[in-house]
Amino acid sequence: MNNYYEYSVPELVRLLGSRFREYRLRSNMTQKEVSEQSGITVTTIHKFESGIATNLSLGTFLLLLKAIEQIDGIDGLLPELPESPYLYVQKKKIQRIRHKKQDK
């Protein structure tokens, strides 16, 4: 099992690019087909897959996942959490957390 905390952000993006390439190939799609499906240039896709582009935006990554029909992978990345009883006060759901200001 990988300890992803040991990776830098560019290393993680390179890892995702490599995995994306594997998924694209298993989907039997060319970079050109992914480009046409996503609206992302072939150059960007090539740079992402080869590890040259290490600053891909989240929006671009999501478009690429949609193009290869893997957008449901988001559930594995950040699954929905069950309701927390700690977020309810007097049967009213708390919308945000506020911390009290400390006196100086």
mmCIF file of C-alpha atoms in Angstrom:
data_model
loop_
_atom_site.group_PDB
_atom_site.id
_atom_site.type_symbol
_atom_site.label_atom_id
_atom_site.label_comp_id
_atom_site.label_asym_id
_atom_site.label_seq_id
_atom_site.Cartn_x
_atom_site.Cartn_y
_atom_site.Cartn_z
ATOM 1 C CA MET A 1 0.000 0.000 0.000
ATOM 2 C CA ASN A 2 1.345 3.430 -0.957
ATOM 3 C CA ASN A 3 1.911 6.163 1.569
ATOM 4 C CA TYR A 4 0.860 9.107 -0.573
ATOM 5 C CA TYR A 5 1.925 11.586 2.123
ATOM 6 C CA GLU A 6 5.526 10.881 1.154
ATOM 7 C CA TYR A 7 4.914 12.112 -2.408
ATOM 8 C CA SER A 8 5.217 15.725 -3.499
ATOM 9 C CA VAL A 9 2.258 17.243 -5.357
ATOM 10 C CA PRO A 10 4.052 17.073 -8.740
ATOM 11 C CA GLU A 11 4.840 13.391 -8.074
ATOM 12 C CA LEU A 12 1.177 12.724 -7.304
ATOM 13 C CA VAL A 13 0.122 14.462 -10.525
ATOM 14 C CA ARG A 14 2.636 12.340 -12.459
ATOM 15 C CA LEU A 15 1.201 9.223 -10.824
ATOM 16 C CA LEU A 16 -2.336 10.274 -11.781
ATOM 17 C CA GLY A 17 -1.207 10.975 -15.340
ATOM 18 C CA SER A 18 0.291 7.510 -15.639
ATOM 19 C CA ARG A 19 -2.844 5.902 -14.228
ATOM 20 C CA PHE A 20 -5.013 8.012 -16.506
ATOM 21 C CA ARG A 21 -3.084 6.692 -19.506
ATOM 22 C CA GLU A 22 -3.732 3.107 -18.388
ATOM 23 C CA TYR A 23 -7.459 3.819 -18.022
ATOM 24 C CA ARG A 24 -7.571 5.560 -21.407
ATOM 25 C CA LEU A 25 -5.889 2.608 -23.103
ATOM 26 C CA ARG A 26 -8.227 0.123 -21.417
ATOM 27 C CA SER A 27 -11.112 2.278 -22.604
ATOM 28 C CA ASN A 28 -9.699 1.739 -26.100
ATOM 29 C CA MET A 29 -9.467 5.490 -26.700
ATOM 30 C CA THR A 30 -6.769 7.515 -28.413
ATOM 31 C CA GLN A 31 -5.536 10.820 -27.043
ATOM 32 C CA LYS A 32 -7.302 12.479 -29.978
ATOM 33 C CA GLU A 33 -10.617 10.840 -29.045
ATOM 34 C CA VAL A 34 -10.231 11.959 -25.431
ATOM 35 C CA SER A 35 -9.403 15.441 -26.691
ATOM 36 C CA GLU A 36 -12.545 15.562 -28.825
ATOM 37 C CA GLN A 37 -14.675 14.219 -25.968
ATOM 38 C CA SER A 38 -13.276 16.539 -23.298
ATOM 39 C CA GLY A 39 -12.326 19.690 -25.165
ATOM 40 C CA ILE A 40 -8.773 19.396 -23.778
ATOM 41 C CA THR A 41 -5.942 19.642 -26.305
ATOM 42 C CA VAL A 42 -4.019 16.537 -27.337
ATOM 43 C CA THR A 43 -0.837 18.321 -26.230
ATOM 44 C CA THR A 44 -2.189 18.782 -22.690
ATOM 45 C CA ILE A 45 -3.295 15.149 -22.534
ATOM 46 C CA HIS A 46 0.114 13.983 -23.767
ATOM 47 C CA LYS A 47 1.943 16.187 -21.248
ATOM 48 C CA PHE A 48 -0.294 14.946 -18.411
ATOM 49 C CA GLU A 49 0.165 11.276 -19.287
ATOM 50 C CA SER A 50 3.920 11.582 -19.773
ATOM 51 C CA GLY A 51 4.464 13.470 -16.510
ATOM 52 C CA ILE A 52 5.600 16.720 -18.120
ATOM 53 C CA ALA A 53 2.568 18.713 -16.942
ATOM 54 C CA THR A 54 2.514 18.599 -13.156
ATOM 55 C CA ASN A 55 0.097 21.472 -12.599
ATOM 56 C CA LEU A 56 -3.087 20.238 -14.266
ATOM 57 C CA SER A 57 -6.169 22.042 -12.978
ATOM 58 C CA LEU A 58 -8.849 20.136 -11.134
ATOM 59 C CA GLY A 59 -11.414 21.177 -13.751
ATOM 60 C CA THR A 60 -9.268 19.767 -16.549
ATOM 61 C CA PHE A 61 -8.757 16.532 -14.648
ATOM 62 C CA LEU A 62 -12.506 16.158 -14.116
ATOM 63 C CA LEU A 63 -13.164 16.727 -17.835
ATOM 64 C CA LEU A 64 -10.628 14.006 -18.632
ATOM 65 C CA LEU A 65 -12.280 11.590 -16.175
ATOM 66 C CA LYS A 66 -15.652 12.248 -17.804
ATOM 67 C CA ALA A 67 -14.186 11.607 -21.260
ATOM 68 C CA ILE A 68 -13.022 8.110 -20.289
ATOM 69 C CA GLU A 69 -16.198 7.489 -18.257
ATOM 70 C CA GLN A 70 -14.411 7.308 -14.901
ATOM 71 C CA ILE A 71 -16.003 10.303 -13.167
ATOM 72 C CA ASP A 72 -17.632 7.953 -10.640
ATOM 73 C CA GLY A 73 -14.114 7.490 -9.249
ATOM 74 C CA ILE A 74 -14.753 10.647 -7.236
ATOM 75 C CA ASP A 75 -16.709 8.532 -4.769
ATOM 76 C CA GLY A 76 -13.534 6.589 -4.035
ATOM 77 C CA LEU A 77 -11.501 9.762 -3.700
ATOM 78 C CA LEU A 78 -13.862 11.629 -1.375
ATOM 79 C CA PRO A 79 -16.801 9.413 -0.421
ATOM 80 C CA GLU A 80 -19.852 11.048 1.097
ATOM 81 C CA LEU A 81 -19.739 11.052 4.865
ATOM 82 C CA PRO A 82 -22.664 9.937 7.007
ATOM 83 C CA GLU A 83 -24.484 12.622 8.968
ATOM 84 C CA SER A 84 -22.590 13.537 12.105
ATOM 85 C CA PRO A 85 -24.552 13.940 15.344
ATOM 86 C CA TYR A 86 -21.963 16.520 16.413
ATOM 87 C CA LEU A 87 -23.162 18.887 13.689
ATOM 88 C CA TYR A 88 -26.640 19.106 15.180
ATOM 89 C CA VAL A 89 -27.531 21.386 18.078
ATOM 90 C CA GLN A 90 -31.112 21.349 19.342
ATOM 91 C CA LYS A 91 -32.221 19.383 16.236
ATOM 92 C CA LYS A 92 -30.972 22.140 13.922
ATOM 93 C CA LYS A 93 -28.116 21.388 11.556
ATOM 94 C CA ILE A 94 -25.100 23.641 11.995
ATOM 95 C CA GLN A 95 -24.164 25.336 8.726
ATOM 96 C CA ARG A 96 -20.627 26.348 9.680
ATOM 97 C CA ILE A 97 -18.199 26.211 12.573
ATOM 98 C CA ARG A 98 -17.197 29.397 14.354
ATOM 99 C CA HIS A 99 -14.479 29.649 16.945
ATOM 100 C CA LYS A 100 -14.739 32.109 19.806
ATOM 101 C CA LYS A 101 -12.328 35.035 19.680
ATOM 102 C CA GLN A 102 -9.644 34.853 22.319
ATOM 103 C CA ASP A 103 -9.136 37.828 24.597
ATOM 104 C CA LYS A 104 -5.694 39.397 24.463
#
